[in-house]
Coordinates of C-alpha atoms in Angstrom, one line a residue:
X1 CA -33.1 81.0 -8.4
X2 CA -30.5 80.1 -5.9
X3 CA -27.5 77.9 -6.4
X4 CA -28.6 75.0 -4.1
X5 CA -32.3 75.3 -6.6
X6 CA -30.5 75.3 -9.8
X7 CA -28.3 72.1 -9.2
X8 CA -31.7 70.5 -7.7
X9 CA -33.8 71.5 -10.7
X10 CA -30.1 70.1 -12.6
X11 CA -30.0 66.7 -10.9
X12 CA -33.8 66.7 -11.8
X13 CA -33.1 66.9 -15.4
X14 CA -30.2 64.0 -14.7
X15 CA -33.0 61.7 -13.3
X16 CA -35.3 62.3 -15.7
X17 CA -33.1 61.8 -18.7
X18 CA -31.7 58.3 -16.7
X19 CA -28.2 59.2 -15.6
X20 CA -28.5 60.4 -12.0
X21 CA -30.8 57.4 -10.2
X22 CA -33.5 58.7 -7.7
X23 CA -31.7 57.3 -4.4
X24 CA -28.5 59.3 -6.4
X25 CA -30.6 62.6 -6.6
X26 CA -32.1 62.4 -2.8
X27 CA -29.4 62.1 -1.0
X28 CA -27.4 65.0 -3.0
X29 CA -29.3 67.6 -1.2
X30 CA -29.4 65.4 2.1
X31 CA -25.4 65.5 2.2
X32 CA -25.4 69.7 1.0
X33 CA -28.7 70.0 3.3
X34 CA -26.8 68.3 6.6
X35 CA -23.4 69.8 6.1
X36 CA -20.9 72.8 5.9
X37 CA -18.4 71.5 4.4
X38 CA -17.3 73.0 1.1
X39 CA -15.3 70.9 -0.1
X40 CA -19.3 68.8 -0.3
X41 CA -21.1 72.2 -2.2
X42 CA -17.8 71.7 -5.0
X43 CA -16.5 68.6 -5.8
X44 CA -20.6 67.8 -6.7
X45 CA -20.5 70.7 -9.3
X46 CA -17.9 69.8 -10.5
X47 CA -19.1 67.0 -10.7
X48 CA -22.2 67.6 -12.1
X49 CA -20.7 70.0 -14.8
X50 CA -18.6 67.3 -16.0
X51 CA -21.6 64.8 -16.5
X52 CA -19.7 62.5 -14.6
X53 CA -23.3 60.4 -13.5
X54 CA -21.8 57.1 -12.7
X55 CA -19.1 59.2 -10.4
X56 CA -21.4 60.7 -8.7
X57 CA -24.6 57.1 -8.7
X58 CA -21.2 55.4 -7.2
X59 CA -20.7 58.0 -4.0
X60 CA -24.7 58.8 -3.4
X61 CA -27.3 56.5 -4.8
X62 CA -26.9 54.5 -1.1
X63 CA -26.6 55.4 2.3
X64 CA -23.0 54.1 4.3
X65 CA -25.2 52.2 6.2
X66 CA -23.6 49.5 8.7
X67 CA -22.2 46.4 7.8
X68 CA -20.2 44.0 9.0
X69 CA -19.3 45.6 12.7
X70 CA -19.5 49.1 10.9
X71 CA -19.0 50.9 8.1
X72 CA -17.0 50.5 5.4
X73 CA -16.5 52.1 1.1
X74 CA -14.6 54.2 -0.3
X75 CA -12.5 58.0 1.3
X76 CA -10.6 58.4 -2.7
X77 CA -12.6 58.4 -5.1
X78 CA -12.5 57.5 -8.7
X79 CA -12.2 60.8 -9.9
X80 CA -10.8 63.3 -7.5
X81 CA -12.7 66.6 -7.8
X82 CA -10.2 69.4 -6.8
X83 CA -11.8 70.6 -3.2
X84 CA -10.6 67.8 -3.0
X85 CA -7.4 67.4 -4.0
X86 CA -5.9 70.4 -2.4
X87 CA -2.1 71.1 -2.1
X88 CA -1.8 66.8 -3.4
X89 CA 0.6 66.3 -5.9
X90 CA 0.1 63.5 -8.6
X91 CA 0.5 60.0 -6.0
X92 CA -0.1 62.0 -3.3
X93 CA -3.3 61.7 -0.5
X94 CA -5.6 64.3 -2.1
X95 CA -6.3 67.1 1.4
X96 CA -9.9 65.9 1.3
X97 CA -11.7 62.5 1.3
X98 CA -14.0 61.6 -0.8
X99 CA -17.1 63.6 -1.0
X100 CA -20.3 61.0 -1.0
X101 CA -23.1 59.8 1.2
X102 CA -21.9 56.1 0.7
X103 CA -17.8 57.1 1.5
X104 CA -15.5 57.2 5.2
X105 CA -15.2 60.7 5.0
X106 CA -15.8 63.2 8.2
X107 CA -19.6 63.1 7.6
X108 CA -20.8 59.2 7.9
X109 CA -17.7 58.9 10.2
X110 CA -19.4 61.9 11.9
X111 CA -23.1 60.1 12.1
X112 CA -20.9 57.2 13.1
X113 CA -19.5 58.5 16.0
X114 CA -22.4 60.2 17.5
X115 CA -24.7 57.5 16.9
X116 CA -22.9 55.3 19.1
X117 CA -21.8 57.8 21.6
X118 CA -26.2 58.0 21.7
X119 CA -26.6 54.0 22.0
X120 CA -24.1 53.7 25.3
X121 CA -25.2 57.0 27.0
X122 CA -28.2 55.3 27.3
X123 CA -26.6 51.6 28.1
X124 CA -25.7 53.6 31.5
X125 CA -28.4 55.2 31.9
X126 CA -30.7 52.1 31.4
X127 CA -28.2 49.8 32.6
X128 CA -28.3 52.3 36.2
X129 CA -24.1 52.9 35.9
X130 CA -22.2 55.9 37.2
X131 CA -20.4 57.4 35.7
X132 CA -18.7 57.8 32.3
X133 CA -19.2 55.3 29.0
X134 CA -15.5 55.0 27.2
X135 CA -14.5 54.4 24.2
X136 CA -10.9 53.2 23.1
X137 CA -9.9 54.2 19.3
X138 CA -7.5 52.9 17.3
X139 CA -6.8 52.9 13.2
X140 CA -4.2 50.8 11.2
X141 CA -2.1 53.0 8.1
X142 CA -4.3 53.3 6.1
X143 CA -5.1 57.2 4.2
X144 CA -7.2 58.8 6.6
X145 CA -7.4 56.4 8.7
X146 CA -4.9 58.6 12.1
X147 CA -7.9 61.9 10.9
X148 CA -10.4 60.5 11.9
X149 CA -9.8 58.6 14.9
X150 CA -8.5 61.7 16.1
X151 CA -11.4 63.2 15.5
X152 CA -14.1 60.5 17.2
X153 CA -12.3 60.6 19.9
X154 CA -12.5 64.2 20.3
X155 CA -16.6 64.2 19.1
X156 CA -17.3 61.5 21.8
X157 CA -15.7 63.9 24.6
X158 CA -17.7 66.8 22.8
X159 CA -20.9 64.0 23.4
X160 CA -19.9 63.3 26.4
X161 CA -17.9 60.3 26.8
X162 CA -14.6 59.7 27.8
X163 CA -12.2 58.2 24.9
X164 CA -9.2 56.4 25.2
X165 CA -7.0 57.3 21.8
X166 CA -3.6 54.9 20.7
X167 CA -1.2 57.6 20.3
X168 CA -1.0 56.1 16.6
X169 CA -1.3 53.3 14.3
X170 CA -2.0 49.6 16.3
X171 CA -3.6 46.1 15.0
X172 CA -6.9 45.4 15.4
X173 CA -6.6 42.3 18.1
X174 CA -5.4 45.4 20.1
X175 CA -8.3 47.2 20.3
X176 CA -9.8 44.4 21.2
X177 CA -7.6 43.2 23.7
X178 CA -7.5 46.9 24.7
X179 CA -11.4 47.2 25.5
X180 CA -10.7 44.8 27.5
X181 CA -8.6 45.6 29.3
X182 CA -9.9 49.0 30.1
X183 CA -12.8 48.2 31.1
X184 CA -14.5 50.5 28.4
X185 CA -18.1 51.1 27.4
X186 CA -16.7 50.0 24.0
X187 CA -14.2 50.2 21.0
X188 CA -13.6 52.3 16.8
X189 CA -11.1 50.4 14.9
X190 CA -11.0 52.5 10.9
X191 CA -9.1 50.0 9.2
X192 CA -10.6 48.6 5.9
X193 CA -9.2 45.4 6.6
X194 CA -7.7 43.7 3.8
X195 CA -9.5 46.6 1.8
X196 CA -8.1 48.2 -1.7
X197 CA -5.9 51.7 -0.7
X198 CA -8.7 54.0 -2.0
X199 CA -11.3 52.1 1.4
X200 CA -11.6 52.2 4.4
X201 CA -13.5 51.2 7.6
X202 CA -15.2 52.6 10.8
X203 CA -15.7 48.5 12.5
X204 CA -17.0 49.2 16.1
X205 CA -16.4 46.3 19.4
X206 CA -18.9 46.5 22.6
X207 CA -17.9 46.0 26.9
X208 CA -16.4 42.5 25.6
X209 CA -13.9 42.8 23.4
X210 CA -15.8 41.9 19.9
X211 CA -17.3 43.2 17.6
X212 CA -21.1 44.2 18.0
X213 CA -23.4 41.6 16.9
X214 CA -26.9 41.9 17.9
X215 CA -28.5 43.5 19.1
X216 CA -26.7 45.5 20.5
X217 CA -26.3 46.1 16.0
X218 CA -29.2 47.1 15.7
X219 CA -29.8 49.6 18.7
X220 CA -25.8 51.2 17.8
X221 CA -27.2 51.2 13.5
X222 CA -30.5 52.8 15.2
X223 CA -28.6 55.5 16.1
X224 CA -26.9 56.9 14.2
X225 CA -29.5 56.6 10.9
X226 CA -31.3 59.1 13.2
X227 CA -28.2 61.5 13.3
X228 CA -29.5 63.2 9.4
X229 CA -25.8 66.2 9.9
X230 CA -22.6 66.4 10.9
X231 CA -22.8 69.7 12.8
X232 CA -23.9 68.8 16.6
X233 CA -24.1 71.1 19.4
X234 CA -21.7 69.7 22.4
X235 CA -23.0 69.4 25.8
X236 CA -21.4 71.8 28.1
X237 CA -18.1 72.4 29.6
X238 CA -18.9 70.4 32.3
X239 CA -20.2 67.8 31.1
X240 CA -17.4 65.9 28.2
X241 CA -15.7 63.3 28.2
X242 CA -11.7 63.8 27.8
X243 CA -8.9 62.4 25.2
X244 CA -6.3 60.0 27.0
X245 CA -3.8 59.4 24.9
X246 CA -2.8 55.0 25.5
X247 CA 1.4 54.7 26.6
X248 CA 4.2 51.7 25.6
X249 CA 2.5 50.3 29.3
X250 CA -1.0 48.9 27.4
X251 CA 1.8 47.5 24.9
X252 CA 3.4 46.0 26.5
X253 CA 1.0 44.2 28.7
X254 CA -1.2 43.3 24.8
X255 CA 2.7 41.8 23.5
X256 CA 3.9 40.1 27.2
X257 CA 0.2 37.8 25.9
X258 CA 0.5 37.1 22.3
X259 CA 3.7 36.1 23.5
X260 CA 1.8 32.7 26.2
X261 CA 0.0 31.9 22.7
X262 CA 2.9 29.8 22.0
X263 CA 3.0 26.6 23.9
X264 CA 5.8 24.7 23.8
X265 CA 9.4 26.8 23.2
X266 CA 11.1 24.3 23.6
X267 CA 11.0 23.0 19.6
X268 CA 13.4 25.5 18.4
X269 CA 16.1 23.7 20.5
X270 CA 14.9 20.5 17.1
X271 CA 14.8 23.6 14.5
X272 CA 17.2 25.6 14.7
X273 CA 17.1 26.4 11.2
X274 CA 14.1 26.9 10.3
X275 CA 14.3 29.8 8.2
X276 CA 11.7 32.7 8.3
X277 CA 10.2 35.5 5.7
X278 CA 7.9 38.2 7.1
X279 CA 5.7 41.1 5.1
X280 CA 3.4 43.0 7.5
X281 CA 2.9 44.9 3.6
X282 CA 2.8 48.2 4.9
X283 CA 1.0 47.7 7.8
X284 CA 0.5 47.9 11.5
X285 CA 1.7 43.8 11.8
X286 CA 5.2 45.5 11.8
X287 CA 4.5 46.9 15.2
X288 CA 4.8 43.8 17.8
X289 CA 5.5 40.9 14.5
X290 CA 8.6 41.3 14.2
X291 CA 9.9 41.6 17.7
X292 CA 8.2 38.9 19.4
X293 CA 9.6 36.2 17.3
X294 CA 13.1 38.0 18.2
X295 CA 11.8 36.9 21.5
X296 CA 10.6 33.7 21.3
X297 CA 14.0 32.9 19.1
X298 CA 13.0 32.6 16.0
X299 CA 15.6 32.7 12.7
X300 CA 13.6 35.9 11.0
X301 CA 14.2 38.2 7.9
X302 CA 11.1 41.2 6.8
X303 CA 11.1 42.7 3.5
X304 CA 12.4 45.7 3.5
X305 CA 10.7 47.6 1.1
X306 CA 7.7 46.5 3.0
X307 CA 8.1 47.5 6.4
X308 CA 7.2 51.4 5.6
X309 CA 3.9 52.1 6.7
X310 CA 2.3 53.7 4.1
X311 CA -1.3 53.7 3.7
X312 CA -1.3 53.7 -1.0
X313 CA 0.4 50.0 0.4
X314 CA 2.6 50.3 -2.9
X315 CA 4.5 47.3 -3.7
X316 CA 1.2 45.0 -4.4
X317 CA -1.5 45.6 -6.0
X318 CA -3.9 44.2 -3.1
X319 CA -2.5 43.9 0.3
X320 CA -5.0 40.5 0.9
X321 CA -1.8 38.0 2.4
X322 CA -4.9 35.2 0.2
X323 CA -3.6 36.6 -2.3
X324 CA 0.0 34.6 -4.0
X325 CA 1.0 39.0 -5.7
X326 CA 1.2 40.6 -1.8
X327 CA 3.4 37.2 -1.6
X328 CA 5.5 38.3 -4.1
X329 CA 8.1 40.0 -2.7
X330 CA 8.5 38.0 0.3
X331 CA 9.1 34.6 -1.3
X332 CA 11.5 36.3 -3.3
X333 CA 13.5 37.0 -0.9
X334 CA 13.2 33.7 0.7
X335 CA 14.2 31.7 -2.6
X336 CA 17.5 34.0 -2.2
X337 CA 17.9 33.6 1.9
X338 CA 16.2 29.6 1.1
X339 CA 13.9 29.9 4.3
X340 CA 10.9 28.1 4.9
X341 CA 8.9 30.2 4.9
X342 CA 7.1 33.5 4.7
X343 CA 4.0 34.6 6.9
X344 CA 1.9 37.9 5.5
X345 CA -0.4 40.4 7.7
X346 CA -3.0 42.4 6.3
X347 CA -2.6 45.7 7.0
X348 CA -4.8 45.9 10.8
X349 CA -3.1 42.5 11.4
X350 CA -6.3 40.2 11.7
X351 CA -5.1 38.0 9.2
X352 CA -2.7 35.4 8.2
X353 CA -1.3 34.0 5.3
X354 CA 1.2 32.0 4.2
X355 CA 3.8 30.5 1.8
X356 CA 5.9 26.8 2.7
X357 CA 8.1 25.7 0.8
X358 CA 7.5 21.9 -0.3
X359 CA 9.1 19.1 -0.9
X360 CA 10.5 19.6 -4.9
X361 CA 12.1 22.7 -2.9
X362 CA 8.8 25.3 -4.7
X363 CA 7.4 27.3 -2.0
X364 CA 3.5 26.8 -2.1
X365 CA 0.8 29.1 -1.3
X366 CA -1.6 27.1 1.2
X367 CA -4.8 28.4 2.6
X368 CA -6.9 29.6 4.8
X369 CA -8.2 26.1 5.3
X370 CA -5.1 23.7 5.8
X371 CA -3.7 26.6 7.3
X372 CA -6.4 26.6 10.3
X373 CA -6.9 22.8 10.3
X374 CA -3.0 22.4 10.9
X375 CA -2.9 25.2 14.0
X376 CA -6.3 22.9 15.3
X377 CA -3.8 19.4 15.2
X378 CA -1.0 21.1 16.1
X379 CA -2.7 22.9 19.0
X380 CA -5.4 20.1 20.4
X381 CA -2.9 18.0 20.0
X382 CA 0.2 19.2 22.3
X383 CA -2.8 21.0 25.1
X384 CA -2.7 16.5 25.4
X385 CA 1.2 16.0 25.7
X386 CA 1.2 18.7 27.6
X387 CA -1.4 17.7 30.4
X388 CA -3.8 20.9 30.0
X389 CA -5.9 18.4 28.9
X390 CA -6.9 15.2 29.8
X391 CA -9.8 12.5 29.1
X392 CA -11.3 13.9 32.8
X393 CA -11.5 17.7 31.8
X394 CA -11.9 17.4 27.8
X395 CA -15.4 16.5 27.6
X396 CA -15.7 20.7 28.3
X397 CA -12.3 22.2 26.0
X398 CA -14.1 23.2 21.9
X399 CA -13.2 24.5 19.0
X400 CA -14.9 27.0 18.0
X401 CA -15.0 27.6 13.8
X402 CA -17.3 29.2 11.7
X403 CA -20.0 26.9 9.1
X404 CA -18.2 27.7 6.0
X405 CA -15.2 26.8 7.5
X406 CA -13.0 23.2 6.6
X407 CA -15.9 19.6 8.6
X408 CA -11.6 18.5 8.5
X409 CA -11.2 20.5 11.7
X410 CA -14.5 19.2 13.6
X411 CA -12.2 15.0 12.5
X412 CA -9.9 16.8 14.4
X413 CA -11.4 17.4 18.3
X414 CA -14.3 14.5 17.6
X415 CA -11.1 12.7 17.1
X416 CA -9.7 13.8 20.8
X417 CA -12.9 13.7 22.0
X418 CA -13.6 17.1 22.6
X419 CA -16.3 20.1 21.4
X420 CA -16.6 21.6 17.8
X421 CA -18.9 23.9 17.8
X422 CA -20.3 26.2 14.4
X423 CA -21.2 29.2 14.4
X424 CA -22.7 31.7 11.5
X425 CA -19.8 33.5 8.8
X426 CA -17.6 36.2 10.3
X427 CA -15.7 35.8 13.4
X428 CA -17.7 37.9 15.7
X429 CA -19.9 35.4 15.7
X430 CA -17.2 33.3 17.6
X431 CA -16.8 36.3 19.6
X432 CA -19.9 35.9 20.6
X433 CA -19.4 32.4 22.1
X434 CA -16.5 33.1 24.3
X435 CA -18.7 36.1 25.6
X436 CA -21.3 33.5 27.0
X437 CA -18.7 30.7 28.5
X438 CA -16.8 33.2 30.5
X439 CA -20.3 34.5 31.2
X440 CA -20.6 30.5 31.7
X441 CA -18.2 31.4 35.2
X442 CA -19.9 32.4 38.9
X443 CA -20.2 35.7 38.9
X444 CA -17.2 35.9 41.3
X445 CA -14.7 34.3 39.0
X446 CA -15.9 36.2 36.4
X447 CA -15.3 39.9 38.3
X448 CA -11.4 39.4 38.3
X449 CA -11.4 37.0 35.1
X450 CA -10.0 39.1 33.3
X451 CA -7.1 40.1 35.3
X452 CA -5.9 35.8 35.3
X453 CA -3.2 34.2 33.6
X454 CA -3.4 31.7 31.5
X455 CA -3.0 29.3 33.2
X456 CA -5.2 31.4 36.3
X457 CA -7.8 30.8 33.5
X458 CA -7.3 27.8 31.4
X459 CA -8.1 26.1 35.1
X460 CA -11.2 27.7 35.9
X461 CA -13.1 27.7 32.4
X462 CA -11.8 23.7 32.1
X463 CA -14.2 23.4 35.7
X464 CA -16.8 25.9 36.0
X465 CA -17.3 26.6 31.5
X466 CA -15.4 26.3 28.6
X467 CA -12.1 25.9 27.3
X468 CA -11.2 27.6 24.2
X469 CA -8.5 25.6 22.2
X470 CA -9.1 27.3 19.1
X471 CA -11.1 29.3 16.9
X472 CA -10.4 29.8 12.9
X473 CA -13.0 30.7 9.6
X474 CA -11.4 29.9 6.7
X475 CA -10.9 33.0 5.8
X476 CA -7.2 33.6 7.3
X477 CA -8.2 34.6 10.9
X478 CA -7.6 32.6 13.3
X479 CA -6.8 32.8 17.5
X480 CA -5.2 30.3 19.7
X481 CA -6.6 32.2 23.5
X482 CA -9.9 33.7 24.7
X483 CA -8.2 37.1 26.2
X484 CA -9.3 38.8 22.8
X485 CA -12.5 38.1 21.0
X486 CA -11.8 39.0 17.8
X487 CA -9.1 37.3 15.0
X488 CA -5.1 37.9 15.8
X489 CA -2.6 38.4 13.0
X490 CA -0.4 38.8 15.7
X491 CA -1.0 35.3 17.3
X492 CA -2.0 34.3 14.4
X493 CA 1.7 34.4 12.6
X494 CA 3.4 32.6 16.5
X495 CA 0.9 30.3 16.2
X496 CA 1.9 29.6 12.7
X497 CA 5.9 29.9 13.7
X498 CA 5.2 27.7 16.0
X499 CA 4.2 24.9 13.6
X500 CA 6.5 25.3 11.1
X501 CA 9.6 24.6 13.9
X502 CA 7.0 22.3 15.1
X503 CA 7.4 20.3 11.0
X504 CA 10.7 21.0 10.9
X505 CA 11.9 19.1 14.4
X506 CA 10.3 16.0 12.1
X507 CA 13.0 16.5 9.4
X508 CA 9.7 17.6 8.3
X509 CA 7.9 20.8 5.5
X510 CA 5.3 21.7 6.2
X511 CA 2.8 20.6 2.9
X512 CA 4.4 17.2 4.5
X513 CA 2.9 16.9 8.1
X514 CA -0.2 18.7 6.4
X515 CA -0.9 15.8 3.6
X516 CA 0.1 13.6 7.3
X517 CA -2.9 14.9 8.9
X518 CA -4.7 13.5 5.4
X519 CA -3.9 10.4 5.8
X520 CA -5.1 10.2 9.6
X521 CA -7.8 12.4 8.7
X522 CA -9.3 12.4 5.0
X523 CA -8.5 14.5 2.9
X524 CA -11.1 17.5 2.7
X525 CA -12.0 19.2 -1.4
X526 CA -12.6 22.7 -1.5
X527 CA -13.0 25.7 -3.8
X528 CA -13.9 29.5 -3.8
X529 CA -13.7 32.5 -5.6
X530 CA -14.6 35.8 -5.5
X531 CA -16.7 38.4 -7.3
X532 CA -16.2 41.7 -6.7
X533 CA -19.1 44.0 -7.5
X534 CA -18.3 47.8 -7.0
X535 CA -20.6 50.8 -7.2
X536 CA -24.2 51.6 -8.2
X537 CA -23.5 49.2 -11.7
X538 CA -22.7 46.8 -8.9
X539 CA -25.2 46.5 -6.4
X540 CA -27.5 46.5 -9.0
X541 CA -26.2 43.6 -10.3
X542 CA -26.0 41.7 -6.9
X543 CA -29.5 41.9 -6.9
X544 CA -30.3 41.1 -10.5
X545 CA -27.8 37.0 -9.8
X546 CA -29.3 37.0 -5.9
X547 CA -32.6 37.7 -7.2
X548 CA -32.4 34.4 -10.6
X549 CA -31.9 32.4 -7.5
X550 CA -35.1 32.9 -6.1
X551 CA -37.1 33.0 -9.3

């Protein structure tokens, strides 16, 4: 009996004994047959020998599947095997990512990249396009993010696709911008957003710079599912793509566009006393946010301990700016320095949370709905005051939000006579609407649209299509411009800092300004709770819960 036969027999016995799921058994054998990585076999053998069936079920009960725009799963197991740890010391990142079909590792990154490349190559053929398709690869500060991004770019080039690779970590919204500016066929962001440090993800964008939606998402999924191995034969050298490192020019271009999100820089003359504390929570926000606040003239300071890029996120229990615990160090610094607001962005800088000082002098958190409503109200009002919007053109201006986001924003839109569009949950649907509005422009304008200034693009959209005033979702994601197609934490910081400056110019705190908005539009109550279901047992609980609703 071979070692593989012996392992198969042991796994079958475990299934019969109710210790191992049948799907886990099948996926273990498929992974080992489809990969030559010795760490995989060593890790499985170690977990089997130790009787760690729950860990094996969590790692193998399913194949990591494309969900909201891509893959997301554990990169560090609950139990780290000796083969995974390698030479790493306790507390350090393991040498190898988590073994498993339900984990984000080089096996699944290979499958995802090969499937994505197969899709974009077919897209070029089907649409009669010449040359090679191209993909942009970026990553956050998480464990293995750089390695996954570099490896993905290599796999893409060996598959016959040109690859653009950022020189270091960058925020997710900059990846969306890069896809558009480089006229790429798509892009990949290695990130798990605000998930715990043991997770990572593979988020896919298409040619407009927006996260994938159907039918593109289904097409890519089908190609990924067809890949059963992490071994493949590269195309002939003459047919391979090239890997190009993205330089500082694109950083500077993105930076200037984000600066332009501020509507009324003159406000700061009336709000000189406003003081801001900012924290990137060890993530990518540190690349652009502090320079942006400085360039725009805001008085700010950062949390030194959290300025350090670190995928372990050692100073927080969770790097989620929705949670008070993630803002704790920033709030403590704000109290010492008597700052007015605390702003935090998540590791890939696509979401933003805030704490604001109230009339009692205390810092309080405000919700994603409240943040978004204040910014939607301020930006709509200010665009009318600046003369950008008026009675003649307001019918072509719109707010775009998800349908689970507060209807206070609908009330704001109705008051000003602009439209409001409610989409399905997920910012990708907001990005999809912006793509639709761009395609509604005359073809001649579409051809040069990505090179237009803010003023020029606003003029053509108001005349020929829909002008995007603001977009957001209750889960702390916001966008104030359509030159990128995903939520932007950098732009959100600029927008909220301006909103706070506006309140200060009136002698108001942000909560007091929110009360003024409630007095005008009515109070909209909200309540939400988050439940976490992890691994095979968590999936079973979710199925049971969902089945109870259908009973």
